[in-house]
Amino acid sequence: MRQPIALRLKFLAASALMAMVATTGVVLSAPAASAATGSATGYATQNGGTTGGAGGQTVRVSTGTGIHEALCGRASSSTPIVIEVQGTINHGNTSKVSGGSCNTADNVIELKQISNVTLVGVGNGAVFDQLGIHVRESSNIIIQNVTVRNVKKSGSPTSNGGDAIGMEANVRNVWVDHVTLEASGGESEGFDGLFDLKNNTQYVTLSYSILRNSGRGGLVGSSESDTSNGYITYHHNLYENIDSRAPLLRGGIGHMYNNHYLSVNDSGINSRAGARARVDSNYFEDSKDVLGTFYTNEAGYWQVNGNIFDNVTWSSPGNQNNPAGPNPQSNTSVSIPYSFSPDAANCVPSVVRDTAGANKGNRVSDGNCTPQNPDPTDPPDPTDPPDPTDPPGGTNLSLGGDSDGSSKASGTSYGHVRDGNLNTYWSPTGSTGSISIKWGTATAVSAVNIVEAAGSAGTIGNWRLLNADTGAVLATGNGAGAVTFATTSLRKITFEISSASGTPRVAEYETYA
C-alpha cells in the first residue's frame, strides 16, 4: 500500500466582436460544429438533458479573461455559447469582467448564474494552472478536455476554495468529461477537493476523467445536513493516489460504474447520511476500505454488482467505521433511469488507461472493452461544415515560400518553421521577435496556424500578425494556434511576438488561402 498523499505529494454586436478580438485575441465563428464531441451520459441525460452551448456562437480564447469576456459578451446569460480554450490559464491572465450576462471574478473561472455553455480544450491542450472552475446557480454546462491542477485554498496563490472543479447552489445538468484533475498533496499542503458538489447540485456526470495525487477526490454534500444533492454518475474514471472521498456521498443517489480505483489510501466510496450508491463493474486495486460508511455514525447504503477487488484491504468494523468488505454485499436497491452498457470489470484498467483524461482524443468505450475514437454513438456528420476556429485545412502555403525573421537563437533556423517537421523550430534570441513567410509573387492568405514545439520552455504571449508589405495589422491575440482574417493578397506576412514566458519555440508557421 502507498502512503497517504499528504506524505508524498448567443451572438454579439459587431462592435462587441471587434472589441473582443482586439483585447483578448479570440477567434469567433458563426454556429458550427464544435470541437466538443459526444453526447452526455448518465444522470446528466435526465431532467431535460445536457447540451451545453450547442447551436451557439463558437469562440476561441487563450486566457481566463477571454473566457469571462466571452460569457459577458453574450446577448443574455442563457444565450448558447461554445468557448474553446487552448494554452495555459492562470492567475496572471484571469480577471473579473462585468456585463449583464455574466457574474465573474478575479483568479477563478466563474460560471455563475448562467446557462447553456460549453467549455472545451482544443489545440495542444488547455491547462488551468492553480486556477479552479466554479459553477454556481447555473445549468446546462459542459466542461470537456481540460486539465485543472494544483488549486489551493491556503498558501499562495489561492483559488476556488481549493477545489479543481466545484459546484454549488442550485446547479442542474452538468457534464464533465475527459478532464484531468490533480493536486500535489492533501489539506496540509493547501489543497482541497478535486470535484466537489454541494448545496442542491443535481444531475451531474463525471466521465472518462483522471483524479489523482490528492487527499480528497471529491464530495457530494458539504455536511451531514446537506443532503439536497444527488443523481450523480461517475463512470470510466481513474482515481489514483487518493486518500479519501472517491467520492464522499451524503444523501442522494450516486452511480459508480467502470471506474478504476488505484491506490486509494484511506477510504474510497463513502456512502453516508442516507445516501445510496449503485456500484457496478468497477476495478479496485491496491487500495483500502474502498466502499462503506466511514467517519460517521449516520449510515449510507450500497448495491454492488460485478466488481473486482484486487489486493484490497479492509479495516475492522467499529465506532464510526462500517466497511462493506471483505465480502461486499448489497444492503439496498437502486434503480437507474438511463441506459448504460458497462464493460466487464476485468478490462476496466486497460479501457480507462486508453480513454480517461484530457488530450486523449475524447475516446470512449463501446461497452465491449474496446476503446473507440470518437464516440461511436455520435459519429461525425459529413454534412456539417468545418469549424473555422480549428486549424485550417487545405494546402500549407508556407511550404512553397521562403522565410526570414528579426533574430534567431543559436541552433535554430528561419526555415524550420516551414519544413513540416515539429521537432525543429525557430526561436528569437530573447522572449520577443518576429518571423515571416514570404513569396516571390503576391499570394492570397486568410488564415495562419502557429505551432509551438513540444516541451517549449517559453510560451507565446501577446502577438500581432502584420501585412509586411504595408504594415497593416491583420490580427492580434495571445498564445499560439489558429487565427483567421479577411483574405489579403501580400508578398510577406509577419508574426510578431511582443511577450512570452521565456524564449518561445515556433515549430511551424503555416499559412492558408
mmCIF file of N, CA and C in Angstrom, residues 120-200:
data_model
loop_
_atom_site.group_PDB
_atom_site.id
_atom_site.type_symbol
_atom_site.label_atom_id
_atom_site.label_comp_id
_atom_site.label_asym_id
_atom_site.label_seq_id
_atom_site.Cartn_x
_atom_site.Cartn_y
_atom_site.Cartn_z
ATOM 1 N N VAL A 120 -14.405 23.878 -23.616
ATOM 2 C CA VAL A 120 -13.727 22.693 -24.135
ATOM 3 C C VAL A 120 -12.293 23.039 -24.516
ATOM 4 N N GLY A 121 -11.373 22.204 -24.130
ATOM 5 C CA GLY A 121 -9.984 22.364 -24.512
ATOM 6 C C GLY A 121 -9.752 21.916 -25.937
ATOM 7 N N VAL A 122 -8.927 22.684 -26.693
ATOM 8 C CA VAL A 122 -8.652 22.378 -28.093
ATOM 9 C C VAL A 122 -7.157 22.547 -28.346
ATOM 10 N N GLY A 123 -6.765 22.300 -29.579
ATOM 11 C CA GLY A 123 -5.391 22.508 -29.989
ATOM 12 C C GLY A 123 -4.437 21.633 -29.214
ATOM 13 N N ASN A 124 -3.353 22.225 -28.719
ATOM 14 C CA ASN A 124 -2.361 21.471 -27.966
ATOM 15 C C ASN A 124 -2.755 21.246 -26.513
ATOM 16 N N GLY A 125 -3.944 21.684 -26.130
ATOM 17 C CA GLY A 125 -4.424 21.427 -24.791
ATOM 18 C C GLY A 125 -4.749 22.695 -24.032
ATOM 19 N N ALA A 126 -5.560 22.561 -22.994
ATOM 20 C CA ALA A 126 -5.938 23.655 -22.101
ATOM 21 C C ALA A 126 -5.598 23.245 -20.685
ATOM 22 N N VAL A 127 -4.775 24.039 -20.020
ATOM 23 C CA VAL A 127 -4.369 23.750 -18.647
ATOM 24 C C VAL A 127 -4.770 24.926 -17.762
ATOM 25 N N PHE A 128 -5.558 24.650 -16.741
ATOM 26 C CA PHE A 128 -5.905 25.637 -15.737
ATOM 27 C C PHE A 128 -4.945 25.423 -14.574
ATOM 28 N N ASP A 129 -3.932 26.284 -14.497
ATOM 29 C CA ASP A 129 -2.822 26.090 -13.580
ATOM 30 C C ASP A 129 -3.053 26.874 -12.286
ATOM 31 N N GLN A 130 -3.265 26.171 -11.197
ATOM 32 C CA GLN A 130 -3.545 26.751 -9.883
ATOM 33 C C GLN A 130 -4.803 27.612 -9.898
ATOM 34 N N LEU A 131 -5.704 27.339 -10.820
ATOM 35 C CA LEU A 131 -6.904 28.141 -11.031
ATOM 36 C C LEU A 131 -8.103 27.219 -11.184
ATOM 37 N N GLY A 132 -9.091 27.356 -10.282
ATOM 38 C CA GLY A 132 -10.232 26.459 -10.289
ATOM 39 C C GLY A 132 -11.372 26.936 -11.164
ATOM 40 N N ILE A 133 -12.306 26.024 -11.416
ATOM 41 C CA ILE A 133 -13.525 26.301 -12.177
ATOM 42 C C ILE A 133 -14.698 26.201 -11.222
ATOM 43 N N HIS A 134 -15.466 27.281 -11.093
ATOM 44 C CA HIS A 134 -16.543 27.381 -10.115
ATOM 45 C C HIS A 134 -17.885 27.497 -10.827
ATOM 46 N N VAL A 135 -18.765 26.554 -10.586
ATOM 47 C CA VAL A 135 -20.105 26.539 -11.180
ATOM 48 C C VAL A 135 -21.106 26.825 -10.065
ATOM 49 N N ARG A 136 -21.860 27.908 -10.175
ATOM 50 C CA ARG A 136 -22.785 28.296 -9.108
ATOM 51 C C ARG A 136 -24.077 28.834 -9.711
ATOM 52 N N GLU A 137 -25.219 28.341 -9.230
ATOM 53 C CA GLU A 137 -26.543 28.790 -9.672
ATOM 54 C C GLU A 137 -26.630 28.757 -11.196
ATOM 55 N N SER A 138 -26.187 27.676 -11.783
ATOM 56 C CA SER A 138 -26.106 27.554 -13.236
ATOM 57 C C SER A 138 -26.647 26.223 -13.696
ATOM 58 N N SER A 139 -26.902 26.121 -15.012
ATOM 59 C CA SER A 139 -27.457 24.879 -15.548
ATOM 60 C C SER A 139 -27.022 24.683 -16.984
ATOM 61 N N ASN A 140 -27.072 23.442 -17.414
ATOM 62 C CA ASN A 140 -26.734 23.028 -18.778
ATOM 63 C C ASN A 140 -25.323 23.474 -19.154
ATOM 64 N N ILE A 141 -24.366 22.896 -18.467
ATOM 65 C CA ILE A 141 -22.949 23.231 -18.637
ATOM 66 C C ILE A 141 -22.193 21.974 -19.051
ATOM 67 N N ILE A 142 -21.298 22.100 -20.038
ATOM 68 C CA ILE A 142 -20.376 21.023 -20.397
ATOM 69 C C ILE A 142 -18.949 21.530 -20.207
ATOM 70 N N ILE A 143 -18.141 20.751 -19.534
ATOM 71 C CA ILE A 143 -16.705 21.007 -19.396
ATOM 72 C C ILE A 143 -15.993 19.772 -19.921
ATOM 73 N N GLN A 144 -15.149 19.938 -20.932
ATOM 74 C CA GLN A 144 -14.561 18.774 -21.600
ATOM 75 C C GLN A 144 -13.119 19.060 -22.009
ATOM 76 N N ASN A 145 -12.283 18.065 -21.846
ATOM 77 C CA ASN A 145 -10.917 18.044 -22.386
ATOM 78 C C ASN A 145 -10.042 19.162 -21.828
ATOM 79 N N VAL A 146 -10.049 19.335 -20.531
ATOM 80 C CA VAL A 146 -9.172 20.309 -19.881
ATOM 81 C C VAL A 146 -8.439 19.639 -18.723
ATOM 82 N N THR A 147 -7.320 20.239 -18.349
ATOM 83 C CA THR A 147 -6.587 19.841 -17.150
ATOM 84 C C THR A 147 -6.677 20.961 -16.124
ATOM 85 N N VAL A 148 -6.998 20.611 -14.899
ATOM 86 C CA VAL A 148 -7.003 21.566 -13.788
ATOM 87 C C VAL A 148 -6.061 21.021 -12.729
ATOM 88 N N ARG A 149 -5.057 21.843 -12.346
ATOM 89 C CA ARG A 149 -4.050 21.290 -11.448
ATOM 90 C C ARG A 149 -3.675 22.277 -10.338
ATOM 91 N N ASN A 150 -3.398 21.695 -9.182
ATOM 92 C CA ASN A 150 -2.787 22.404 -8.058
ATOM 93 C C ASN A 150 -3.542 23.653 -7.629
ATOM 94 N N VAL A 151 -4.854 23.516 -7.459
ATOM 95 C CA VAL A 151 -5.679 24.613 -6.956
ATOM 96 C C VAL A 151 -5.625 24.604 -5.437
ATOM 97 N N LYS A 152 -5.316 25.741 -4.827
ATOM 98 C CA LYS A 152 -5.103 25.798 -3.381
ATOM 99 C C LYS A 152 -6.169 26.620 -2.657
ATOM 100 N N LYS A 153 -6.416 26.223 -1.420
ATOM 101 C CA LYS A 153 -7.276 27.020 -0.550
ATOM 102 C C LYS A 153 -6.458 27.767 0.497
ATOM 103 N N SER A 154 -5.207 27.401 0.667
ATOM 104 C CA SER A 154 -4.317 28.121 1.563
ATOM 105 C C SER A 154 -2.941 28.188 0.944
ATOM 106 N N GLY A 155 -2.108 29.100 1.432
ATOM 107 C CA GLY A 155 -0.843 29.352 0.770
ATOM 108 C C GLY A 155 -1.051 30.374 -0.333
ATOM 109 N N SER A 156 -0.261 30.296 -1.376
ATOM 110 C CA SER A 156 -0.354 31.266 -2.463
ATOM 111 C C SER A 156 0.034 30.613 -3.784
ATOM 112 N N PRO A 157 -0.714 30.902 -4.852
ATOM 113 C CA PRO A 157 -1.969 31.667 -4.887
ATOM 114 C C PRO A 157 -3.134 30.752 -4.550
ATOM 115 N N THR A 158 -4.242 31.341 -4.123
ATOM 116 C CA THR A 158 -5.433 30.558 -3.823
ATOM 117 C C THR A 158 -6.507 30.807 -4.863
ATOM 118 N N SER A 159 -7.398 29.827 -5.002
ATOM 119 C CA SER A 159 -8.489 29.919 -5.983
ATOM 120 C C SER A 159 -9.580 28.928 -5.629
ATOM 121 N N ASN A 160 -10.814 29.339 -5.747
ATOM 122 C CA ASN A 160 -11.976 28.440 -5.710
ATOM 123 C C ASN A 160 -12.017 27.577 -4.460
ATOM 124 N N GLY A 161 -11.563 28.115 -3.345
ATOM 125 C CA GLY A 161 -11.597 27.350 -2.109
ATOM 126 C C GLY A 161 -10.795 26.076 -2.159
ATOM 127 N N GLY A 162 -9.858 26.010 -3.102
ATOM 128 C CA GLY A 162 -9.022 24.825 -3.209
ATOM 129 C C GLY A 162 -9.590 23.705 -4.041
ATOM 130 N N ASP A 163 -10.753 23.914 -4.656
ATOM 131 C CA ASP A 163 -11.373 22.867 -5.479
ATOM 132 C C ASP A 163 -10.978 23.028 -6.943
ATOM 133 N N ALA A 164 -10.583 21.943 -7.567
ATOM 134 C CA ALA A 164 -10.295 21.987 -9.003
ATOM 135 C C ALA A 164 -11.560 22.353 -9.779
ATOM 136 N N ILE A 165 -12.622 21.582 -9.589
ATOM 137 C CA ILE A 165 -13.949 21.927 -10.102
ATOM 138 C C ILE A 165 -14.914 21.846 -8.945
ATOM 139 N N GLY A 166 -15.634 22.928 -8.689
ATOM 140 C CA GLY A 166 -16.612 22.960 -7.609
ATOM 141 C C GLY A 166 -17.953 23.448 -8.106
ATOM 142 N N MET A 167 -19.016 22.842 -7.596
ATOM 143 C CA MET A 167 -20.384 23.230 -7.973
ATOM 144 C C MET A 167 -21.187 23.436 -6.701
ATOM 145 N N GLU A 168 -22.015 24.486 -6.696
ATOM 146 C CA GLU A 168 -22.830 24.743 -5.510
ATOM 147 C C GLU A 168 -24.008 25.649 -5.833
ATOM 148 N N ALA A 169 -25.025 25.563 -5.028
ATOM 149 C CA ALA A 169 -26.182 26.469 -5.027
ATOM 150 C C ALA A 169 -27.055 26.301 -6.265
ATOM 151 N N ASN A 170 -27.912 25.296 -6.227
ATOM 152 C CA ASN A 170 -28.956 25.109 -7.238
ATOM 153 C C ASN A 170 -28.394 24.917 -8.640
ATOM 154 N N VAL A 171 -27.403 24.064 -8.742
ATOM 155 C CA VAL A 171 -26.806 23.710 -10.032
ATOM 156 C C VAL A 171 -27.557 22.522 -10.611
ATOM 157 N N ARG A 172 -27.811 22.571 -11.919
ATOM 158 C CA ARG A 172 -28.502 21.478 -12.587
ATOM 159 C C ARG A 172 -27.836 21.149 -13.926
ATOM 160 N N ASN A 173 -27.722 19.887 -14.203
ATOM 161 C CA ASN A 173 -27.305 19.357 -15.506
ATOM 162 C C ASN A 173 -25.926 19.869 -15.936
ATOM 163 N N VAL A 174 -24.932 19.173 -15.431
ATOM 164 C CA VAL A 174 -23.538 19.446 -15.791
ATOM 165 C C VAL A 174 -22.893 18.138 -16.222
ATOM 166 N N TRP A 175 -22.216 18.165 -17.367
ATOM 167 C CA TRP A 175 -21.446 17.006 -17.835
ATOM 168 C C TRP A 175 -19.980 17.408 -17.874
ATOM 169 N N VAL A 176 -19.177 16.743 -17.081
ATOM 170 C CA VAL A 176 -17.729 16.949 -17.056
ATOM 171 C C VAL A 176 -17.099 15.690 -17.634
ATOM 172 N N ASP A 177 -16.319 15.846 -18.704
ATOM 173 C CA ASP A 177 -15.900 14.684 -19.488
ATOM 174 C C ASP A 177 -14.464 14.858 -19.969
ATOM 175 N N HIS A 178 -13.709 13.786 -19.884
ATOM 176 C CA HIS A 178 -12.326 13.776 -20.363
ATOM 177 C C HIS A 178 -11.514 14.934 -19.778
ATOM 178 N N VAL A 179 -11.560 15.070 -18.488
ATOM 179 C CA VAL A 179 -10.730 16.070 -17.819
ATOM 180 C C VAL A 179 -9.695 15.361 -16.955
ATOM 181 N N THR A 180 -8.624 16.078 -16.658
ATOM 182 C CA THR A 180 -7.631 15.616 -15.701
ATOM 183 C C THR A 180 -7.602 16.598 -14.539
ATOM 184 N N LEU A 181 -7.881 16.099 -13.361
ATOM 185 C CA LEU A 181 -7.899 16.911 -12.148
ATOM 186 C C LEU A 181 -6.823 16.370 -11.216
ATOM 187 N N GLU A 182 -5.884 17.223 -10.820
ATOM 188 C CA GLU A 182 -4.788 16.721 -9.998
ATOM 189 C C GLU A 182 -4.292 17.778 -9.032
ATOM 190 N N ALA A 183 -3.726 17.298 -7.955
ATOM 191 C CA ALA A 183 -3.100 18.154 -6.957
ATOM 192 C C ALA A 183 -1.698 17.624 -6.695
ATOM 193 N N SER A 184 -1.049 18.204 -5.708
ATOM 194 C CA SER A 184 0.278 17.729 -5.321
ATOM 195 C C SER A 184 0.343 17.499 -3.822
ATOM 196 N N GLY A 185 -0.768 17.065 -3.245
ATOM 197 C CA GLY A 185 -0.793 16.801 -1.824
ATOM 198 C C GLY A 185 -2.182 16.911 -1.257
ATOM 199 N N GLY A 186 -2.237 16.954 0.050
ATOM 200 C CA GLY A 186 -3.504 16.981 0.757
ATOM 201 C C GLY A 186 -3.783 18.331 1.388
ATOM 202 N N GLU A 187 -4.670 18.327 2.398
ATOM 203 C CA GLU A 187 -5.101 19.572 3.032
ATOM 204 C C GLU A 187 -3.932 20.298 3.701
ATOM 205 N N SER A 188 -3.020 19.572 4.274
ATOM 206 C CA SER A 188 -1.886 20.211 4.941
ATOM 207 C C SER A 188 -0.971 20.933 3.967
ATOM 208 N N GLU A 189 -1.010 20.551 2.705
ATOM 209 C CA GLU A 189 -0.246 21.250 1.669
ATOM 210 C C GLU A 189 -1.056 22.358 0.995
ATOM 211 N N GLY A 190 -2.290 22.598 1.447
ATOM 212 C CA GLY A 190 -3.097 23.705 0.946
ATOM 213 C C GLY A 190 -4.162 23.349 -0.050
ATOM 214 N N PHE A 191 -4.320 22.048 -0.356
ATOM 215 C CA PHE A 191 -5.284 21.635 -1.369
ATOM 216 C C PHE A 191 -6.581 21.141 -0.724
ATOM 217 N N ASP A 192 -7.663 21.147 -1.491
ATOM 218 C CA ASP A 192 -8.930 20.597 -1.005
ATOM 219 C C ASP A 192 -9.406 19.527 -1.970
ATOM 220 N N GLY A 193 -10.650 19.619 -2.437
ATOM 221 C CA GLY A 193 -11.216 18.551 -3.259
ATOM 222 C C GLY A 193 -10.987 18.779 -4.741
ATOM 223 N N LEU A 194 -10.975 17.679 -5.485
ATOM 224 C CA LEU A 194 -10.838 17.778 -6.936
ATOM 225 C C LEU A 194 -12.176 17.996 -7.623
ATOM 226 N N PHE A 195 -13.257 17.459 -7.043
ATOM 227 C CA PHE A 195 -14.561 17.510 -7.715
ATOM 228 C C PHE A 195 -15.636 17.527 -6.647
ATOM 229 N N ASP A 196 -16.022 18.745 -6.198
ATOM 230 C CA ASP A 196 -16.949 18.898 -5.086
ATOM 231 C C ASP A 196 -18.298 19.439 -5.542
ATOM 232 N N LEU A 197 -19.379 18.851 -5.022
ATOM 233 C CA LEU A 197 -20.753 19.216 -5.349
ATOM 234 C C LEU A 197 -21.504 19.428 -4.048
ATOM 235 N N LYS A 198 -22.193 20.580 -3.916
ATOM 236 C CA LYS A 198 -22.898 20.841 -2.672
ATOM 237 C C LYS A 198 -24.053 21.820 -2.867
ATOM 238 N N ASN A 199 -24.886 21.919 -1.836
ATOM 239 C CA ASN A 199 -25.978 22.897 -1.762
ATOM 240 C C ASN A 199 -26.914 22.819 -2.961
ATOM 241 N N ASN A 200 -27.537 21.644 -3.112
ATOM 242 C CA ASN A 200 -28.586 21.435 -4.114
ATOM 243 C C ASN A 200 -28.028 21.409 -5.534
#
